């Protein structure tokens, strides 16, 4: 029987995004790995953006996702450990910094602050807290974009092998 006009078929991107959001909410990093390890990096980036949009009102889950992206959470057992990147990401988001716009979690348990002006406008206690855990190196938006592109190229090369 046909789909009809009221039930449009979901795209692969929509199906994977819905699954990824559910896995984030359930704190299931292995299932996320299964999604992201089998898609091209450019497709994964689209999924990331849709996850971020869907989780805007769920700071706890969005912060957890930041920890996952930064390799802080690699397996379900890691959910029971402290997560400084998740915690700091949640703090940055709650103070108006936007994920993938103003800061980006990267594998290797790193945070890149892409908007130094916005970071410096945060209350001093928040800046101090971030500086306590990380070395903050201000980068221009061009430098941040170069870092982003280099990591994307590396991910694409890994996916091709």
Short mmCIF file of N, CA and C in Angstrom, two decimals:
data_model
loop_
_atom_site.label_atom_id
_atom_site.label_comp_id
_atom_site.label_asym_id
_atom_site.label_seq_id
_atom_site.Cartn_x
_atom_site.Cartn_y
_atom_site.Cartn_z
N UNK A 1 0.85 -1.17 0.00
CA UNK A 1 0.00 0.00 0.00
C UNK A 1 0.89 1.23 0.00
N UNK A 2 0.53 2.28 -0.72
CA UNK A 2 1.33 3.49 -0.84
C UNK A 2 1.36 4.30 0.44
N UNK A 3 2.32 5.19 0.50
CA UNK A 3 2.48 6.05 1.67
C UNK A 3 1.37 7.09 1.77
N UNK A 4 0.86 7.56 0.63
CA UNK A 4 -0.16 8.60 0.66
C UNK A 4 0.48 9.96 0.90
N UNK A 5 -0.36 10.97 0.87
CA UNK A 5 0.16 12.33 1.04
C UNK A 5 0.42 12.69 2.50
N UNK A 6 -0.27 12.05 3.42
CA UNK A 6 -0.14 12.44 4.82
C UNK A 6 1.04 11.77 5.52
N UNK A 7 1.63 10.77 4.92
CA UNK A 7 2.73 10.05 5.55
C UNK A 7 3.97 10.06 4.65
N UNK A 8 4.66 11.21 4.57
CA UNK A 8 5.85 11.23 3.72
C UNK A 8 6.92 10.30 4.29
N UNK A 9 7.66 9.68 3.39
CA UNK A 9 8.72 8.76 3.79
C UNK A 9 9.87 9.57 4.41
N UNK A 10 10.38 9.09 5.53
CA UNK A 10 11.49 9.76 6.19
C UNK A 10 12.79 9.50 5.44
N UNK A 11 13.64 10.50 5.43
CA UNK A 11 14.94 10.35 4.78
C UNK A 11 15.88 9.57 5.70
N UNK A 12 16.94 9.07 5.12
CA UNK A 12 17.97 8.36 5.90
C UNK A 12 18.52 9.28 6.99
N UNK A 13 18.72 10.55 6.65
CA UNK A 13 19.22 11.53 7.62
C UNK A 13 18.25 11.66 8.80
N UNK A 14 16.96 11.76 8.52
CA UNK A 14 15.97 11.89 9.59
C UNK A 14 15.92 10.65 10.47
N UNK A 15 15.98 9.49 9.86
CA UNK A 15 15.94 8.23 10.62
C UNK A 15 17.16 8.11 11.52
N UNK A 16 18.35 8.37 10.97
CA UNK A 16 19.57 8.28 11.77
C UNK A 16 19.60 9.34 12.86
N UNK A 17 19.10 10.53 12.56
CA UNK A 17 19.06 11.60 13.56
C UNK A 17 18.15 11.21 14.71
N UNK A 18 16.97 10.70 14.40
CA UNK A 18 16.05 10.27 15.46
C UNK A 18 16.69 9.20 16.34
N UNK A 19 17.37 8.26 15.71
CA UNK A 19 18.05 7.20 16.47
C UNK A 19 19.15 7.80 17.34
N UNK A 20 19.94 8.71 16.77
CA UNK A 20 21.04 9.32 17.51
C UNK A 20 20.53 10.11 18.71
N UNK A 21 19.44 10.84 18.53
CA UNK A 21 18.87 11.61 19.64
C UNK A 21 18.43 10.66 20.75
N UNK A 22 17.78 9.59 20.39
CA UNK A 22 17.35 8.60 21.37
C UNK A 22 18.55 8.00 22.11
N UNK A 23 19.62 7.68 21.38
CA UNK A 23 20.81 7.12 22.01
C UNK A 23 21.47 8.13 22.94
N UNK A 24 21.43 9.40 22.59
CA UNK A 24 21.95 10.45 23.49
C UNK A 24 21.12 10.49 24.77
N UNK A 25 19.81 10.49 24.62
CA UNK A 25 18.92 10.55 25.78
C UNK A 25 19.09 9.33 26.67
N UNK A 26 19.39 8.19 26.07
CA UNK A 26 19.59 6.95 26.83
C UNK A 26 21.04 6.78 27.29
N UNK A 27 21.91 7.74 26.92
CA UNK A 27 23.33 7.70 27.29
C UNK A 27 23.99 6.41 26.80
N UNK A 28 23.85 6.15 25.51
CA UNK A 28 24.35 4.90 24.92
C UNK A 28 25.39 5.21 23.85
N UNK A 29 26.66 5.45 24.26
CA UNK A 29 27.69 5.85 23.30
C UNK A 29 28.03 4.79 22.26
N UNK A 30 27.94 3.51 22.62
CA UNK A 30 28.26 2.47 21.65
C UNK A 30 27.29 2.51 20.46
N UNK A 31 26.03 2.79 20.73
CA UNK A 31 25.04 2.87 19.65
C UNK A 31 25.31 4.10 18.77
N UNK A 32 25.76 5.20 19.39
CA UNK A 32 26.14 6.37 18.60
C UNK A 32 27.34 6.05 17.72
N UNK A 33 28.31 5.33 18.28
CA UNK A 33 29.47 4.91 17.48
C UNK A 33 29.02 4.13 16.26
N UNK A 34 28.06 3.25 16.45
CA UNK A 34 27.56 2.43 15.35
C UNK A 34 26.97 3.31 14.24
N UNK A 35 26.33 4.39 14.60
CA UNK A 35 25.79 5.32 13.59
C UNK A 35 26.92 6.09 12.94
N UNK A 36 27.74 6.76 13.75
CA UNK A 36 28.74 7.69 13.21
C UNK A 36 29.90 6.99 12.51
N UNK A 37 30.23 5.78 12.92
CA UNK A 37 31.34 5.06 12.29
C UNK A 37 30.99 4.54 10.89
N UNK A 38 29.72 4.55 10.56
CA UNK A 38 29.29 3.99 9.28
C UNK A 38 28.74 5.03 8.31
N UNK A 39 28.99 6.31 8.60
CA UNK A 39 28.53 7.39 7.72
C UNK A 39 29.72 8.26 7.34
N UNK A 40 29.64 8.92 6.19
CA UNK A 40 30.72 9.85 5.84
C UNK A 40 30.69 11.06 6.79
N UNK A 41 31.85 11.64 7.08
CA UNK A 41 31.92 12.76 8.02
C UNK A 41 30.98 13.92 7.68
N UNK A 42 30.81 14.22 6.41
CA UNK A 42 29.92 15.33 6.04
C UNK A 42 28.48 15.00 6.45
N UNK A 43 28.08 13.76 6.29
CA UNK A 43 26.75 13.32 6.70
C UNK A 43 26.63 13.38 8.22
N UNK A 44 27.70 12.94 8.92
CA UNK A 44 27.70 13.00 10.38
C UNK A 44 27.55 14.43 10.86
N UNK A 45 28.19 15.37 10.18
CA UNK A 45 28.08 16.77 10.57
C UNK A 45 26.63 17.24 10.49
N UNK A 46 25.90 16.79 9.49
CA UNK A 46 24.48 17.13 9.37
C UNK A 46 23.69 16.53 10.53
N UNK A 47 24.03 15.31 10.91
CA UNK A 47 23.36 14.68 12.05
C UNK A 47 23.67 15.46 13.32
N UNK A 48 24.95 15.85 13.51
CA UNK A 48 25.32 16.63 14.69
C UNK A 48 24.46 17.88 14.81
N UNK A 49 24.32 18.61 13.71
CA UNK A 49 23.56 19.86 13.73
C UNK A 49 22.09 19.61 14.07
N UNK A 50 21.54 18.54 13.56
CA UNK A 50 20.14 18.21 13.86
C UNK A 50 19.99 17.77 15.33
N UNK A 51 20.97 17.05 15.85
CA UNK A 51 20.94 16.66 17.26
C UNK A 51 20.96 17.91 18.13
N UNK A 52 21.86 18.83 17.82
CA UNK A 52 21.98 20.06 18.61
C UNK A 52 20.68 20.84 18.59
N UNK A 53 20.07 20.96 17.42
CA UNK A 53 18.80 21.68 17.31
C UNK A 53 17.71 21.00 18.13
N UNK A 54 17.66 19.68 18.08
CA UNK A 54 16.62 18.94 18.79
C UNK A 54 16.81 18.97 20.31
N UNK A 55 18.06 19.08 20.75
CA UNK A 55 18.35 19.02 22.19
C UNK A 55 18.53 20.39 22.83
N UNK A 56 18.20 21.46 22.13
CA UNK A 56 18.40 22.81 22.68
C UNK A 56 17.74 23.00 24.04
N UNK A 57 16.62 22.36 24.27
CA UNK A 57 15.92 22.52 25.55
C UNK A 57 16.31 21.46 26.57
N UNK A 58 17.20 20.57 26.22
CA UNK A 58 17.64 19.49 27.12
C UNK A 58 19.14 19.65 27.36
N UNK A 59 19.48 20.60 28.22
CA UNK A 59 20.88 20.95 28.46
C UNK A 59 21.68 19.76 28.97
N UNK A 60 21.09 18.94 29.80
CA UNK A 60 21.80 17.79 30.36
C UNK A 60 22.24 16.82 29.26
N UNK A 61 21.32 16.50 28.35
CA UNK A 61 21.65 15.57 27.27
C UNK A 61 22.60 16.21 26.27
N UNK A 62 22.41 17.49 25.97
CA UNK A 62 23.31 18.19 25.05
C UNK A 62 24.73 18.24 25.62
N UNK A 63 24.85 18.47 26.91
CA UNK A 63 26.17 18.48 27.57
C UNK A 63 26.81 17.10 27.51
N UNK A 64 26.00 16.07 27.73
CA UNK A 64 26.50 14.69 27.63
C UNK A 64 27.03 14.44 26.23
N UNK A 65 26.30 14.90 25.20
CA UNK A 65 26.72 14.72 23.81
C UNK A 65 28.06 15.41 23.56
N UNK A 66 28.29 16.56 24.18
CA UNK A 66 29.59 17.24 24.06
C UNK A 66 30.70 16.36 24.60
N UNK A 67 30.46 15.74 25.75
CA UNK A 67 31.44 14.82 26.32
C UNK A 67 31.71 13.64 25.41
N UNK A 68 30.67 13.14 24.78
CA UNK A 68 30.82 12.05 23.81
C UNK A 68 31.69 12.50 22.64
N UNK A 69 31.40 13.67 22.08
CA UNK A 69 32.17 14.17 20.94
C UNK A 69 33.64 14.39 21.27
N UNK A 70 33.92 14.72 22.52
CA UNK A 70 35.29 14.99 22.94
C UNK A 70 36.01 13.73 23.42
N UNK A 71 35.42 12.57 23.20
CA UNK A 71 36.00 11.28 23.60
C UNK A 71 36.09 11.13 25.11
N UNK A 72 35.29 11.89 25.83
CA UNK A 72 35.26 11.77 27.28
C UNK A 72 34.39 10.58 27.68
N UNK A 73 33.41 10.27 26.84
CA UNK A 73 32.48 9.17 27.08
C UNK A 73 32.57 8.24 25.88
N UNK A 74 33.20 7.08 26.09
CA UNK A 74 33.40 6.13 24.99
C UNK A 74 32.58 4.86 25.13
N UNK A 75 32.18 4.56 26.34
CA UNK A 75 31.39 3.35 26.58
C UNK A 75 30.40 3.64 27.70
N UNK A 76 29.41 2.79 27.82
CA UNK A 76 28.35 3.00 28.80
C UNK A 76 28.91 3.15 30.22
N UNK A 77 29.96 2.41 30.53
CA UNK A 77 30.55 2.49 31.87
C UNK A 77 31.11 3.89 32.16
N UNK A 78 31.49 4.61 31.12
CA UNK A 78 32.00 5.98 31.31
C UNK A 78 30.93 6.92 31.84
N UNK A 79 29.66 6.54 31.73
CA UNK A 79 28.58 7.39 32.23
C UNK A 79 28.65 7.56 33.75
N UNK A 80 29.39 6.69 34.42
CA UNK A 80 29.49 6.73 35.87
C UNK A 80 30.73 7.46 36.36
N UNK A 81 31.47 8.07 35.45
CA UNK A 81 32.69 8.80 35.79
C UNK A 81 32.44 10.30 35.70
N UNK A 82 33.33 11.10 36.29
CA UNK A 82 33.20 12.56 36.14
C UNK A 82 33.45 12.97 34.68
N UNK A 83 32.78 14.01 34.25
CA UNK A 83 32.89 14.48 32.87
C UNK A 83 33.11 15.99 32.84
N UNK A 84 34.36 16.44 33.01
CA UNK A 84 34.60 17.89 33.02
C UNK A 84 34.18 18.58 31.73
N UNK A 85 34.38 17.95 30.58
CA UNK A 85 33.99 18.61 29.32
C UNK A 85 32.47 18.72 29.23
N UNK A 86 31.77 17.68 29.61
CA UNK A 86 30.31 17.74 29.61
C UNK A 86 29.83 18.85 30.55
N UNK A 87 30.41 18.88 31.73
CA UNK A 87 30.02 19.89 32.72
C UNK A 87 30.31 21.30 32.23
N UNK A 88 31.51 21.51 31.71
CA UNK A 88 31.88 22.84 31.24
C UNK A 88 31.10 23.23 29.99
N UNK A 89 30.81 22.26 29.14
CA UNK A 89 29.99 22.55 27.95
C UNK A 89 28.61 23.04 28.37
N UNK A 90 28.02 22.35 29.34
CA UNK A 90 26.71 22.77 29.84
C UNK A 90 26.76 24.16 30.42
N UNK A 91 27.82 24.46 31.13
CA UNK A 91 28.00 25.79 31.71
C UNK A 91 28.11 26.85 30.61
N UNK A 92 28.93 26.57 29.60
CA UNK A 92 29.10 27.52 28.49
C UNK A 92 27.77 27.74 27.76
N UNK A 93 27.04 26.67 27.51
CA UNK A 93 25.75 26.77 26.82
C UNK A 93 24.77 27.58 27.66
N UNK A 94 24.75 27.30 28.97
CA UNK A 94 23.80 28.02 29.84
C UNK A 94 24.10 29.51 29.91
N UNK A 95 25.33 29.91 29.60
CA UNK A 95 25.70 31.32 29.58
C UNK A 95 25.65 31.91 28.17
N UNK A 96 25.01 31.19 27.25
CA UNK A 96 24.75 31.75 25.93
C UNK A 96 25.74 31.41 24.83
N UNK A 97 26.75 30.62 25.13
CA UNK A 97 27.67 30.23 24.07
C UNK A 97 27.03 29.09 23.28
N UNK A 98 27.18 29.14 21.96
CA UNK A 98 26.53 28.17 21.10
C UNK A 98 27.52 27.10 20.64
N UNK A 99 27.06 25.85 20.78
CA UNK A 99 27.84 24.70 20.35
C UNK A 99 28.06 24.74 18.85
N UNK A 100 29.29 24.51 18.42
CA UNK A 100 29.74 24.54 17.03
C UNK A 100 29.78 25.95 16.44
N UNK A 101 29.37 26.95 17.20
CA UNK A 101 29.49 28.34 16.77
C UNK A 101 30.57 29.03 17.61
N UNK A 102 30.39 28.97 18.92
CA UNK A 102 31.29 29.67 19.84
C UNK A 102 32.33 28.74 20.47
N UNK A 103 32.02 27.46 20.53
CA UNK A 103 32.98 26.47 21.04
C UNK A 103 32.66 25.12 20.43
N UNK A 104 33.69 24.27 20.40
CA UNK A 104 33.53 22.94 19.79
C UNK A 104 34.28 21.92 20.65
N UNK A 105 33.61 20.83 21.06
CA UNK A 105 34.33 19.73 21.71
C UNK A 105 34.99 18.87 20.63
N UNK A 106 36.25 18.51 20.86
CA UNK A 106 36.99 17.71 19.89
C UNK A 106 37.52 16.45 20.55
N UNK A 107 37.69 15.39 19.75
CA UNK A 107 38.30 14.17 20.30
C UNK A 107 39.63 14.49 20.97
N UNK A 108 39.93 13.71 21.97
CA UNK A 108 41.14 13.97 22.74
C UNK A 108 40.85 14.83 23.96
N UNK A 109 39.57 14.90 24.30
CA UNK A 109 39.13 15.66 25.48
C UNK A 109 39.54 17.12 25.41
N UNK A 110 39.21 17.73 24.27
CA UNK A 110 39.57 19.14 24.06
C UNK A 110 38.32 19.96 23.78
N UNK A 111 38.41 21.22 24.16
CA UNK A 111 37.40 22.21 23.78
C UNK A 111 38.12 23.31 23.03
N UNK A 112 37.58 23.71 21.90
CA UNK A 112 38.14 24.83 21.16
C UNK A 112 37.14 25.97 21.28
N UNK A 113 37.62 27.09 21.82
CA UNK A 113 36.79 28.29 21.92
C UNK A 113 36.97 29.05 20.61
N UNK A 114 35.92 29.12 19.82
CA UNK A 114 35.98 29.79 18.53
C UNK A 114 35.61 31.25 18.60
N UNK A 115 34.96 31.66 19.67
CA UNK A 115 34.54 33.05 19.82
C UNK A 115 35.16 33.59 21.10
N UNK A 116 36.39 34.08 20.97
CA UNK A 116 37.14 34.56 22.14
C UNK A 116 36.45 35.75 22.79
N UNK A 117 35.86 36.63 21.99
CA UNK A 117 35.18 37.80 22.55
C UNK A 117 34.01 37.37 23.44
N UNK A 118 33.23 36.44 22.96
CA UNK A 118 32.09 35.97 23.74
C UNK A 118 32.56 35.26 25.01
N UNK A 119 33.64 34.48 24.88
CA UNK A 119 34.19 33.80 26.06
C UNK A 119 34.67 34.82 27.09
N UNK A 120 35.35 35.85 26.62
CA UNK A 120 35.88 36.87 27.53
C UNK A 120 34.79 37.73 28.16
N UNK A 121 33.59 37.71 27.56
CA UNK A 121 32.48 38.46 28.13
C UNK A 121 31.73 37.66 29.20
N UNK A 122 32.09 36.39 29.37
CA UNK A 122 31.48 35.58 30.42
C UNK A 122 31.93 36.08 31.78
N UNK A 123 31.14 35.82 32.83
CA UNK A 123 31.58 36.20 34.17
C UNK A 123 32.96 35.59 34.47
N UNK A 124 33.78 36.32 35.19
CA UNK A 124 35.15 35.89 35.48
C UNK A 124 35.19 34.51 36.14
N UNK A 125 34.24 34.23 37.02
CA UNK A 125 34.24 32.92 37.70
C UNK A 125 34.04 31.77 36.71
N UNK A 126 33.29 32.01 35.64
CA UNK A 126 33.09 30.98 34.62
C UNK A 126 34.38 30.80 33.81
N UNK A 127 34.99 31.91 33.43
CA UNK A 127 36.27 31.84 32.70
C UNK A 127 37.31 31.10 33.55
N UNK A 128 37.36 31.43 34.83
CA UNK A 128 38.33 30.79 35.73
C UNK A 128 38.08 29.28 35.81
N UNK A 129 36.81 28.92 35.85
CA UNK A 129 36.48 27.50 35.95
C UNK A 129 36.94 26.74 34.70
N UNK A 130 36.71 27.33 33.53
CA UNK A 130 37.16 26.71 32.28
C UNK A 130 38.69 26.65 32.27
N UNK A 131 39.33 27.76 32.65
CA UNK A 131 40.80 27.82 32.66
C UNK A 131 41.40 26.84 33.67
N UNK A 132 40.66 26.48 34.69
CA UNK A 132 41.14 25.53 35.69
C UNK A 132 41.37 24.15 35.07
N UNK A 133 40.54 23.78 34.12
CA UNK A 133 40.62 22.46 33.51
C UNK A 133 41.36 22.45 32.18
N UNK A 134 41.37 23.59 31.49
CA UNK A 134 41.90 23.63 30.13
C UNK A 134 42.80 24.84 29.94
N UNK A 135 43.72 24.72 29.01
CA UNK A 135 44.49 25.86 28.55
C UNK A 135 43.67 26.50 27.44
N UNK A 136 43.25 27.72 27.66
CA UNK A 136 42.43 28.40 26.67
C UNK A 136 43.34 29.23 25.79
N UNK A 137 43.37 28.86 24.52
CA UNK A 137 44.15 29.61 23.54
C UNK A 137 43.17 30.30 22.61
N UNK A 138 43.05 31.62 22.72
CA UNK A 138 42.13 32.30 21.81
C UNK A 138 42.56 32.09 20.36
N UNK A 139 41.59 31.81 19.51
CA UNK A 139 41.87 31.66 18.09
C UNK A 139 40.88 32.52 17.32
N UNK A 140 41.32 32.99 16.20
CA UNK A 140 40.42 33.76 15.35
C UNK A 140 39.43 32.80 14.71
N UNK A 141 38.35 33.34 14.16
CA UNK A 141 37.37 32.47 13.50
C UNK A 141 38.00 31.76 12.31
N UNK A 142 38.98 32.41 11.66
CA UNK A 142 39.66 31.77 10.53
C UNK A 142 40.48 30.57 11.02
N UNK A 143 41.18 30.76 12.15
CA UNK A 143 41.97 29.65 12.70
C UNK A 143 41.06 28.51 13.14
N UNK A 144 39.94 28.86 13.76
CA UNK A 144 38.99 27.84 14.20
C UNK A 144 38.46 27.07 13.00
N UNK A 145 38.18 27.77 11.91
CA UNK A 145 37.69 27.11 10.69
C UNK A 145 38.77 26.20 10.11
N UNK A 146 40.03 26.63 10.15
CA UNK A 146 41.13 25.79 9.66
C UNK A 146 41.24 24.52 10.50
N UNK A 147 41.11 24.66 11.81
CA UNK A 147 41.15 23.49 12.70
C UNK A 147 39.99 22.56 12.36
N UNK A 148 38.81 23.14 12.20
CA UNK A 148 37.62 22.36 11.84
C UNK A 148 37.84 21.59 10.54
N UNK A 149 38.35 22.28 9.53
CA UNK A 149 38.58 21.64 8.23
C UNK A 149 39.63 20.54 8.32
N UNK A 150 40.69 20.77 9.08
CA UNK A 150 41.74 19.76 9.23
C UNK A 150 41.20 18.50 9.90
N UNK A 151 40.40 18.68 10.93
CA UNK A 151 39.83 17.52 11.62
C UNK A 151 38.85 16.80 10.71
N UNK A 152 38.04 17.55 9.96
CA UNK A 152 37.10 16.94 9.03
C UNK A 152 37.85 16.12 7.97
N UNK A 153 38.96 16.66 7.45
CA UNK A 153 39.75 15.92 6.46
C UNK A 153 40.33 14.65 7.07
N UNK A 154 40.79 14.75 8.31
CA UNK A 154 41.35 13.58 8.97
C UNK A 154 40.27 12.51 9.15
N UNK A 155 39.07 12.94 9.55
CA UNK A 155 37.97 12.00 9.72
C UNK A 155 37.59 11.35 8.39
N UNK A 156 37.59 12.14 7.32
CA UNK A 156 37.28 11.59 6.00
C UNK A 156 38.33 10.57 5.58
N UNK A 157 39.59 10.85 5.85
CA UNK A 157 40.67 9.92 5.50
C UNK A 157 40.53 8.62 6.28
N UNK A 158 40.18 8.71 7.56
CA UNK A 158 40.00 7.52 8.38
C UNK A 158 38.82 6.70 7.85
N UNK A 159 37.75 7.37 7.45
CA UNK A 159 36.57 6.67 6.94
C UNK A 159 36.85 5.96 5.62
N UNK A 160 37.77 6.49 4.83
CA UNK A 160 38.08 5.87 3.54
C UNK A 160 38.93 4.62 3.69
N UNK A 161 39.62 4.49 4.81
CA UNK A 161 40.49 3.33 5.03
C UNK A 161 39.77 2.19 5.67
#
